[in-house]
mmCIF file of C-alpha atoms in Angstrom:
data_model
loop_
_atom_site.group_PDB
_atom_site.id
_atom_site.type_symbol
_atom_site.label_atom_id
_atom_site.label_comp_id
_atom_site.label_asym_id
_atom_site.label_seq_id
_atom_site.Cartn_x
_atom_site.Cartn_y
_atom_site.Cartn_z
ATOM 1 C CA UNK C 1 -135.370 -40.827 20.611
ATOM 2 C CA UNK C 2 -131.892 -40.616 22.107
ATOM 3 C CA UNK C 3 -129.598 -43.565 21.836
ATOM 4 C CA UNK C 4 -128.093 -45.523 24.705
ATOM 5 C CA UNK C 5 -124.335 -45.864 24.511
ATOM 6 C CA UNK C 6 -121.911 -47.734 26.737
ATOM 7 C CA UNK C 7 -118.814 -46.185 28.297
ATOM 8 C CA UNK C 8 -116.191 -48.716 29.393
ATOM 9 C CA UNK C 9 -114.399 -47.686 32.559
ATOM 10 C CA UNK C 10 -112.727 -50.591 34.361
ATOM 11 C CA UNK C 11 -112.045 -48.329 37.329
ATOM 12 C CA UNK C 12 -111.091 -49.777 40.699
ATOM 13 C CA UNK C 13 -113.012 -48.334 43.632
ATOM 14 C CA UNK C 14 -110.229 -49.074 46.116
ATOM 15 C CA UNK C 15 -107.688 -47.260 43.938
ATOM 16 C CA UNK C 16 -109.825 -44.173 43.608
ATOM 17 C CA UNK C 17 -110.495 -44.089 47.372
ATOM 18 C CA UNK C 18 -106.739 -44.442 48.003
ATOM 19 C CA UNK C 19 -105.896 -41.697 45.505
ATOM 20 C CA UNK C 20 -108.337 -39.311 47.114
ATOM 21 C CA UNK C 21 -106.835 -40.005 50.560
ATOM 22 C CA UNK C 22 -103.250 -39.692 49.318
ATOM 23 C CA UNK C 23 -104.070 -36.353 47.729
ATOM 24 C CA UNK C 24 -105.447 -35.099 51.041
ATOM 25 C CA UNK C 25 -102.363 -36.389 52.932
ATOM 26 C CA UNK C 26 -99.991 -34.515 50.606
ATOM 27 C CA UNK C 27 -102.071 -31.379 50.872
ATOM 28 C CA UNK C 28 -101.989 -31.539 54.691
ATOM 29 C CA UNK C 29 -98.249 -32.112 54.613
ATOM 30 C CA UNK C 30 -97.826 -28.908 52.602
ATOM 31 C CA UNK C 31 -100.091 -27.008 54.982
ATOM 32 C CA UNK C 32 -98.065 -28.434 57.937
ATOM 33 C CA UNK C 33 -101.072 -30.096 59.516
ATOM 34 C CA UNK C 34 -100.572 -33.426 61.282
ATOM 35 C CA UNK C 35 -103.757 -35.489 61.092
ATOM 36 C CA UNK C 36 -104.074 -38.383 63.540
ATOM 37 C CA UNK C 37 -106.743 -40.984 62.805
ATOM 38 C CA UNK C 38 -107.799 -42.655 66.051
ATOM 39 C CA UNK C 39 -109.582 -45.992 65.853
ATOM 40 C CA UNK C 40 -110.819 -48.592 68.351
ATOM 41 C CA UNK C 41 -113.818 -50.594 69.518
ATOM 42 C CA UNK C 42 -116.684 -48.708 71.129
ATOM 43 C CA UNK C 43 -115.923 -48.129 74.802
ATOM 44 C CA UNK C 44 -112.141 -48.552 74.647
ATOM 45 C CA UNK C 45 -111.631 -45.054 76.037
ATOM 46 C CA UNK C 46 -110.893 -43.042 72.897
ATOM 47 C CA UNK C 47 -112.519 -39.834 74.090
ATOM 48 C CA UNK C 48 -111.008 -39.989 77.599
ATOM 49 C CA UNK C 49 -107.551 -40.715 76.158
ATOM 50 C CA UNK C 50 -107.816 -37.866 73.672
ATOM 51 C CA UNK C 51 -108.895 -35.395 76.343
ATOM 52 C CA UNK C 52 -105.745 -36.276 78.355
ATOM 53 C CA UNK C 53 -103.486 -35.999 75.301
ATOM 54 C CA UNK C 54 -104.972 -32.725 74.128
ATOM 55 C CA UNK C 55 -104.585 -31.161 77.554
ATOM 56 C CA UNK C 56 -100.881 -32.093 77.534
ATOM 57 C CA UNK C 57 -100.286 -30.793 74.014
ATOM 58 C CA UNK C 58 -102.595 -27.818 73.610
ATOM 59 C CA UNK C 59 -100.060 -25.225 74.787
ATOM 60 C CA UNK C 60 -97.571 -26.369 72.179
ATOM 61 C CA UNK C 61 -99.867 -26.831 69.168
ATOM 62 C CA UNK C 62 -103.048 -25.374 67.762
ATOM 63 C CA UNK C 63 -105.311 -28.420 68.070
ATOM 64 C CA UNK C 64 -108.742 -29.304 66.734
ATOM 65 C CA UNK C 65 -110.777 -32.492 67.043
ATOM 66 C CA UNK C 66 -113.281 -34.078 64.694
ATOM 67 C CA UNK C 67 -115.553 -36.588 66.398
ATOM 68 C CA UNK C 68 -117.152 -39.039 63.996
ATOM 69 C CA UNK C 69 -120.233 -40.912 65.100
ATOM 70 C CA UNK C 70 -123.296 -42.392 63.512
ATOM 71 C CA UNK C 71 -125.396 -40.060 65.628
ATOM 72 C CA UNK C 72 -125.388 -37.611 68.604
ATOM 73 C CA UNK C 73 -122.891 -34.920 69.502
ATOM 74 C CA UNK C 74 -122.085 -36.114 73.022
ATOM 75 C CA UNK C 75 -118.372 -36.641 72.232
ATOM 76 C CA UNK C 76 -117.839 -33.234 70.633
ATOM 77 C CA UNK C 77 -119.492 -31.515 73.582
ATOM 78 C CA UNK C 78 -117.452 -33.500 76.123
ATOM 79 C CA UNK C 79 -114.141 -32.822 74.369
ATOM 80 C CA UNK C 80 -114.863 -29.116 73.959
ATOM 81 C CA UNK C 81 -115.847 -28.827 77.627
ATOM 82 C CA UNK C 82 -112.847 -30.768 78.972
ATOM 83 C CA UNK C 83 -110.129 -29.275 76.760
ATOM 84 C CA UNK C 84 -111.354 -25.955 75.436
ATOM 85 C CA UNK C 85 -110.079 -26.754 71.924
ATOM 86 C CA UNK C 86 -112.190 -26.531 68.787
ATOM 87 C CA UNK C 87 -114.258 -29.690 68.453
ATOM 88 C CA UNK C 88 -116.798 -30.613 65.820
ATOM 89 C CA UNK C 89 -119.059 -33.594 65.379
ATOM 90 C CA UNK C 90 -119.191 -35.429 62.053
ATOM 91 C CA UNK C 91 -122.308 -37.479 61.454
ATOM 92 C CA UNK C 92 -121.838 -40.359 59.072
ATOM 93 C CA UNK C 93 -125.562 -40.967 58.683
ATOM 94 C CA UNK C 94 -125.385 -44.679 59.427
ATOM 95 C CA UNK C 95 -122.042 -45.406 57.838
ATOM 96 C CA UNK C 96 -119.432 -47.479 59.630
ATOM 97 C CA UNK C 97 -116.306 -45.616 58.557
ATOM 98 C CA UNK C 98 -114.865 -42.382 57.190
ATOM 99 C CA UNK C 99 -112.915 -41.965 53.976
ATOM 100 C CA UNK C 100 -110.775 -39.186 52.520
ATOM 101 C CA UNK C 101 -113.640 -37.180 51.083
ATOM 102 C CA UNK C 102 -115.586 -37.199 54.356
ATOM 103 C CA UNK C 103 -112.430 -36.239 56.260
ATOM 104 C CA UNK C 104 -111.892 -33.384 53.841
ATOM 105 C CA UNK C 105 -115.431 -32.121 54.476
ATOM 106 C CA UNK C 106 -114.721 -32.210 58.211
ATOM 107 C CA UNK C 107 -111.476 -30.276 57.795
ATOM 108 C CA UNK C 108 -113.268 -27.633 55.777
ATOM 109 C CA UNK C 109 -115.916 -27.333 58.481
ATOM 110 C CA UNK C 110 -113.214 -26.793 61.137
ATOM 111 C CA UNK C 111 -112.482 -23.380 59.714
ATOM 112 C CA UNK C 112 -109.234 -22.072 61.214
ATOM 113 C CA UNK C 113 -105.460 -22.599 61.367
ATOM 114 C CA UNK C 114 -104.301 -25.768 63.096
ATOM 115 C CA UNK C 115 -101.050 -27.724 63.564
ATOM 116 C CA UNK C 116 -102.543 -30.920 64.901
ATOM 117 C CA UNK C 117 -105.972 -32.303 63.984
ATOM 118 C CA UNK C 118 -107.360 -35.434 65.569
ATOM 119 C CA UNK C 119 -109.990 -37.524 63.847
ATOM 120 C CA UNK C 120 -111.844 -39.786 66.257
ATOM 121 C CA UNK C 121 -113.137 -42.425 63.874
ATOM 122 C CA UNK C 122 -116.266 -44.561 64.336
ATOM 123 C CA UNK C 123 -115.916 -47.120 67.143
ATOM 124 C CA UNK C 124 -115.355 -50.290 65.127
ATOM 125 C CA UNK C 125 -112.275 -52.473 64.556
ATOM 126 C CA UNK C 126 -113.325 -53.631 61.081
ATOM 127 C CA UNK C 127 -114.417 -51.018 58.546
ATOM 128 C CA UNK C 128 -112.351 -47.955 59.535
ATOM 129 C CA UNK C 129 -109.192 -49.980 58.857
ATOM 130 C CA UNK C 130 -110.258 -50.574 55.261
ATOM 131 C CA UNK C 131 -110.645 -46.932 54.309
ATOM 132 C CA UNK C 132 -107.704 -44.561 54.158
ATOM 133 C CA UNK C 133 -108.762 -41.215 55.630
ATOM 134 C CA UNK C 134 -105.701 -39.323 54.400
ATOM 135 C CA UNK C 135 -104.288 -39.173 57.939
ATOM 136 C CA UNK C 136 -100.581 -38.692 58.648
ATOM 137 C CA UNK C 137 -100.770 -41.578 61.106
ATOM 138 C CA UNK C 138 -103.212 -44.213 62.317
ATOM 139 C CA UNK C 139 -103.492 -44.987 66.005
ATOM 140 C CA UNK C 140 -105.511 -47.813 67.530
ATOM 141 C CA UNK C 141 -106.541 -48.075 71.162
ATOM 142 C CA UNK C 142 -107.077 -51.559 72.590
ATOM 143 C CA UNK C 143 -108.379 -51.788 76.131
ATOM 144 C CA UNK C 144 -107.624 -54.566 78.612
ATOM 145 C CA UNK C 145 -111.248 -55.804 79.026
ATOM 146 C CA UNK C 146 -111.440 -56.509 75.258
ATOM 147 C CA UNK C 147 -108.867 -59.312 75.554
ATOM 148 C CA UNK C 148 -105.442 -60.174 74.136
ATOM 149 C CA UNK C 149 -106.780 -61.879 71.024
ATOM 150 C CA UNK C 150 -108.003 -58.773 69.203
ATOM 151 C CA UNK C 151 -104.968 -58.376 66.884
ATOM 152 C CA UNK C 152 -105.663 -61.932 65.692
ATOM 153 C CA UNK C 153 -109.319 -61.299 65.077
ATOM 154 C CA UNK C 154 -108.953 -57.871 63.475
ATOM 155 C CA UNK C 155 -105.592 -58.182 61.724
ATOM 156 C CA UNK C 156 -106.037 -55.335 59.241
ATOM 157 C CA UNK C 157 -106.615 -52.787 62.007
ATOM 158 C CA UNK C 158 -103.260 -53.695 63.554
ATOM 159 C CA UNK C 159 -101.496 -53.803 60.187
ATOM 160 C CA UNK C 160 -102.632 -50.277 59.433
ATOM 161 C CA UNK C 161 -101.851 -48.737 62.817
ATOM 162 C CA UNK C 162 -98.291 -47.686 63.596
ATOM 163 C CA UNK C 163 -99.207 -46.498 67.058
ATOM 164 C CA UNK C 164 -100.991 -48.802 69.514
ATOM 165 C CA UNK C 165 -102.208 -47.782 72.959
ATOM 166 C CA UNK C 166 -103.120 -50.494 75.448
ATOM 167 C CA UNK C 167 -105.621 -48.695 77.645
ATOM 168 C CA UNK C 168 -107.191 -49.438 81.043
ATOM 169 C CA UNK C 169 -104.049 -51.106 82.416
ATOM 170 C CA UNK C 170 -105.346 -50.134 85.873
ATOM 171 C CA UNK C 171 -107.857 -52.993 85.462
ATOM 172 C CA UNK C 172 -105.274 -55.701 84.610
ATOM 173 C CA UNK C 173 -105.845 -57.685 87.810
ATOM 174 C CA UNK C 174 -109.516 -58.264 86.939
ATOM 175 C CA UNK C 175 -109.026 -59.632 83.425
ATOM 176 C CA UNK C 176 -107.132 -62.465 81.722
ATOM 177 C CA UNK C 177 -105.143 -60.085 79.582
ATOM 178 C CA UNK C 178 -101.615 -61.165 78.672
ATOM 179 C CA UNK C 179 -99.484 -58.220 77.605
ATOM 180 C CA UNK C 180 -96.634 -60.341 76.186
ATOM 181 C CA UNK C 181 -99.053 -62.275 73.998
ATOM 182 C CA UNK C 182 -100.735 -59.150 72.702
ATOM 183 C CA UNK C 183 -97.371 -57.543 71.966
ATOM 184 C CA UNK C 184 -96.369 -60.582 69.908
ATOM 185 C CA UNK C 185 -99.649 -60.579 68.015
ATOM 186 C CA UNK C 186 -99.245 -56.881 67.230
ATOM 187 C CA UNK C 187 -95.637 -57.187 66.036
ATOM 188 C CA UNK C 188 -96.598 -60.156 63.842
ATOM 189 C CA UNK C 189 -99.027 -57.858 62.081
ATOM 190 C CA UNK C 190 -96.853 -54.762 62.015
ATOM 191 C CA UNK C 191 -93.213 -54.943 63.006
ATOM 192 C CA UNK C 192 -92.970 -51.130 63.050
ATOM 193 C CA UNK C 193 -95.744 -50.670 65.601
ATOM 194 C CA UNK C 194 -94.943 -48.556 68.657
ATOM 195 C CA UNK C 195 -96.897 -49.712 71.713
ATOM 196 C CA UNK C 196 -97.674 -47.792 74.899
ATOM 197 C CA UNK C 197 -99.427 -49.012 78.051
ATOM 198 C CA UNK C 198 -101.707 -46.389 79.543
ATOM 199 C CA UNK C 199 -104.608 -45.719 81.837
ATOM 200 C CA UNK C 200 -106.614 -42.813 80.479
ATOM 201 C CA UNK C 201 -108.604 -42.836 83.708
ATOM 202 C CA UNK C 202 -105.695 -42.156 86.099
ATOM 203 C CA UNK C 203 -103.225 -40.759 83.550
ATOM 204 C CA UNK C 204 -100.549 -43.492 83.742
ATOM 205 C CA UNK C 205 -98.345 -43.517 80.643
ATOM 206 C CA UNK C 206 -100.171 -40.721 78.853
ATOM 207 C CA UNK C 207 -97.288 -38.275 79.089
ATOM 208 C CA UNK C 208 -94.985 -40.715 77.236
ATOM 209 C CA UNK C 209 -97.558 -40.964 74.454
ATOM 210 C CA UNK C 210 -97.810 -37.177 74.235
ATOM 211 C CA UNK C 211 -94.003 -36.894 73.924
ATOM 212 C CA UNK C 212 -93.964 -39.500 71.173
ATOM 213 C CA UNK C 213 -96.790 -37.746 69.345
ATOM 214 C CA UNK C 214 -95.040 -34.431 69.743
ATOM 215 C CA UNK C 215 -91.922 -35.762 68.003
ATOM 216 C CA UNK C 216 -94.076 -37.199 65.190
ATOM 217 C CA UNK C 217 -95.895 -33.895 64.745
ATOM 218 C CA UNK C 218 -92.628 -31.910 64.676
ATOM 219 C CA UNK C 219 -91.131 -34.295 62.142
ATOM 220 C CA UNK C 220 -94.218 -34.107 59.902
ATOM 221 C CA UNK C 221 -94.271 -30.314 60.032
ATOM 222 C CA UNK C 222 -90.549 -29.735 59.493
ATOM 223 C CA UNK U 1 -123.062 -49.983 56.941
ATOM 224 C CA UNK U 2 -120.061 -50.448 54.712
ATOM 225 C CA UNK U 3 -121.903 -50.626 51.390
ATOM 226 C CA UNK U 4 -123.513 -47.214 51.739
ATOM 227 C CA UNK U 5 -120.098 -45.528 51.659
ATOM 228 C CA UNK U 6 -119.118 -47.612 48.642
ATOM 229 C CA UNK U 7 -122.384 -46.673 46.908
ATOM 230 C CA UNK U 8 -121.757 -42.946 47.546
ATOM 231 C CA UNK U 9 -118.276 -43.314 46.181
ATOM 232 C CA UNK U 10 -119.379 -45.080 43.005
ATOM 233 C CA UNK U 11 -122.130 -42.519 42.478
ATOM 234 C CA UNK U 12 -119.770 -39.576 42.814
ATOM 235 C CA UNK U 13 -117.283 -41.196 40.387
ATOM 236 C CA UNK U 14 -120.027 -41.875 37.853
ATOM 237 C CA UNK U 15 -121.494 -38.386 38.291
ATOM 238 C CA UNK U 16 -118.059 -36.964 37.419
ATOM 239 C CA UNK U 17 -117.896 -39.078 34.270
ATOM 240 C CA UNK U 18 -121.399 -37.983 33.305
ATOM 241 C CA UNK U 19 -120.286 -34.344 33.708
ATOM 242 C CA UNK U 20 -117.292 -34.990 31.452
ATOM 243 C CA UNK U 21 -119.738 -36.356 28.879
ATOM 244 C CA UNK U 22 -121.890 -33.226 28.735
ATOM 245 C CA UNK U 23 -124.144 -34.140 31.620
ATOM 246 C CA UNK U 24 -125.661 -37.257 30.119
ATOM 247 C CA UNK U 25 -128.210 -39.320 32.006
ATOM 248 C CA UNK U 26 -126.800 -42.603 33.328
ATOM 249 C CA UNK U 27 -129.128 -45.536 32.696
ATOM 250 C CA UNK U 28 -127.085 -48.317 34.258
ATOM 251 C CA UNK U 29 -123.851 -48.989 36.096
ATOM 252 C CA UNK U 30 -122.123 -52.365 35.868
ATOM 253 C CA UNK U 31 -119.808 -53.364 38.692
ATOM 254 C CA UNK U 32 -117.404 -56.237 39.000
ATOM 255 C CA UNK U 33 -117.145 -57.460 42.578
ATOM 256 C CA UNK U 34 -114.612 -60.089 43.614
ATOM 257 C CA UNK U 35 -115.796 -63.076 45.634
ATOM 258 C CA UNK U 36 -113.590 -62.089 48.579
ATOM 259 C CA UNK U 37 -114.013 -58.334 48.380
ATOM 260 C CA UNK U 38 -115.516 -56.825 51.524
ATOM 261 C CA UNK U 39 -118.575 -55.675 49.590
ATOM 262 C CA UNK U 40 -121.743 -57.720 49.909
ATOM 263 C CA UNK U 41 -123.652 -57.407 46.595
ATOM 264 C CA UNK U 42 -127.055 -57.828 48.219
ATOM 265 C CA UNK U 43 -126.420 -54.965 50.663
ATOM 266 C CA UNK U 44 -125.139 -52.745 47.878
ATOM 267 C CA UNK U 45 -128.321 -53.411 45.883
ATOM 268 C CA UNK U 46 -130.401 -52.579 48.953
ATOM 269 C CA UNK U 47 -128.930 -49.077 49.324
ATOM 270 C CA UNK U 48 -128.407 -48.338 45.618
ATOM 271 C CA UNK U 49 -131.686 -46.628 44.646
ATOM 272 C CA UNK U 50 -131.873 -44.650 47.863
ATOM 273 C CA UNK U 51 -128.291 -43.426 47.394
ATOM 274 C CA UNK U 52 -128.922 -42.527 43.720
ATOM 275 C CA UNK U 53 -132.056 -40.638 44.675
ATOM 276 C CA UNK U 54 -130.352 -38.642 47.437
ATOM 277 C CA UNK U 55 -126.742 -38.215 46.341
ATOM 278 C CA UNK U 56 -126.618 -38.117 42.572
ATOM 279 C CA UNK U 57 -127.247 -35.642 39.798
ATOM 280 C CA UNK U 58 -127.125 -37.902 36.753
ATOM 281 C CA UNK U 59 -128.148 -41.281 38.199
ATOM 282 C CA UNK U 60 -131.836 -40.928 38.986
ATOM 283 C CA UNK U 61 -133.466 -44.332 38.330
ATOM 284 C CA UNK U 62 -130.117 -45.816 37.367
ATOM 285 C CA UNK U 63 -130.009 -49.603 37.259
ATOM 286 C CA UNK U 64 -127.237 -51.479 39.071
ATOM 287 C CA UNK U 65 -125.734 -54.622 37.507
ATOM 288 C CA UNK U 66 -123.297 -56.687 39.541
ATOM 289 C CA UNK U 67 -120.968 -59.322 38.119
ATOM 290 C CA UNK U 68 -119.288 -61.437 40.797
ATOM 291 C CA UNK U 69 -115.823 -62.626 39.805
ATOM 292 C CA UNK U 70 -114.068 -65.723 41.158
ATOM 293 C CA UNK U 71 -111.327 -65.374 43.750
ATOM 294 C CA UNK U 72 -108.126 -67.213 42.910
ATOM 295 C CA UNK U 73 -105.187 -68.070 45.151
ATOM 296 C CA UNK U 74 -101.734 -69.301 44.140
ATOM 297 C CA UNK U 75 -99.701 -71.870 46.067
ATOM 298 C CA UNK U 76 -95.960 -71.206 46.223
ATOM 299 C CA UNK U 77 -95.195 -74.822 47.131
ATOM 300 C CA UNK U 78 -96.931 -76.708 44.302
ATOM 301 C CA UNK U 79 -97.211 -73.725 41.930
ATOM 302 C CA UNK U 80 -100.905 -74.343 41.322
ATOM 303 C CA UNK U 81 -103.901 -72.047 41.551
ATOM 304 C CA UNK U 82 -107.123 -72.844 43.414
ATOM 305 C CA UNK U 83 -110.347 -71.174 44.515
ATOM 306 C CA UNK U 84 -109.647 -68.856 47.454
ATOM 307 C CA UNK U 85 -112.933 -69.975 49.027
ATOM 308 C CA UNK U 86 -111.164 -73.275 49.852
ATOM 309 C CA UNK U 87 -109.159 -71.359 52.438
ATOM 310 C CA UNK U 88 -105.583 -70.397 53.232
ATOM 311 C CA UNK U 89 -104.380 -74.014 52.980
ATOM 312 C CA UNK U 90 -103.722 -75.281 49.448
ATOM 313 C CA UNK U 91 -106.202 -78.089 48.596
ATOM 314 C CA UNK U 92 -103.622 -79.701 46.271
ATOM 315 C CA UNK U 93 -100.620 -80.070 48.594
ATOM 316 C CA UNK U 94 -101.682 -78.748 52.022
ATOM 317 C CA UNK U 95 -99.136 -75.922 52.136
ATOM 318 C CA UNK U 96 -100.095 -72.621 53.773
ATOM 319 C CA UNK U 97 -97.600 -70.675 51.683
ATOM 320 C CA UNK U 98 -100.345 -69.275 49.468
ATOM 321 C CA UNK U 99 -101.464 -65.838 48.377
ATOM 322 C CA UNK U 100 -104.436 -64.179 46.767
ATOM 323 C CA UNK U 101 -104.046 -63.503 43.042
ATOM 324 C CA UNK U 102 -107.390 -61.891 42.351
ATOM 325 C CA UNK U 103 -110.893 -61.572 43.714
ATOM 326 C CA UNK U 104 -110.778 -58.778 46.295
ATOM 327 C CA UNK U 105 -111.484 -55.946 43.863
ATOM 328 C CA UNK U 106 -114.527 -53.779 43.332
ATOM 329 C CA UNK U 107 -114.518 -52.187 39.892
ATOM 330 C CA UNK U 108 -116.802 -49.953 37.897
ATOM 331 C CA UNK U 109 -116.773 -51.941 34.682
ATOM 332 C CA UNK U 110 -118.964 -49.780 32.464
ATOM 333 C CA UNK U 111 -121.911 -47.423 32.378
ATOM 334 C CA UNK U 112 -124.764 -46.915 29.929
ATOM 335 C CA UNK U 113 -125.717 -43.349 29.149
ATOM 336 C CA UNK U 114 -128.325 -41.526 27.102
#
């Protein structure tokens, strides 16, 4: 009869998730790959925004996209069709977020040489903010119909994101969305945040975002 | 489903430890979950056996024990501690200049192996 023995560990889950993500980030830095983690609510226009950005940047960089969803491959198909860049779908099997190890699996599945990889995270303003994916930068998209109060209600998301896109500004006249208020809320959470106003639908402001991203990518890869 | 990811993570950590210990069978895992961590113990228990069955090598039929630890905040104004569940405002002096000392952690405390 074998004996039961106890092994004391006292290991923090958050620390080990962070370590795994940090390891991936350093590895990507060495391989000169800029990984952008894109987060937002469902329906904020992530896919449409990314298609615009990729089309502006694809001649300069070798780009690939990882689309994370609980199910379906509709996003990966759309992105591949509209941009022509390599696009894969990651299924989380019911999970609400991605972490470093899942991101690593996605990167391995991409199979190829890339300068700029975009991770379109699960549409959710809560959980994705709590798990470091190992990305070089976090970007959040907030759309006008969602309202100006979102940085108050989902503070961690706006603390963790250094790049904020306010999307659907072409619909401003139909909603009670106050840009000055939202800007204040965002800076209260993250004074280093860089904010852009865009309309992914008609293309307003997207070129400025692509230029900003381009300088971030060049800096990361230098 | 937040807890499923956490469960997978714990399982892979524990599997690694089991490997380091000559591939022992893990009989139980004891976690310490802070009162204000984002992990809901009940949900973690719900996914535990399924996750062990599907994602582990050394944790088949492994029992999960959860110890919930108190969350404590400290008030900078009156220099006293209080239960974080009381809120951001210090119940002793009413100041909002308070911060969390402990209670948002999820830890693997120990495991039992054969």
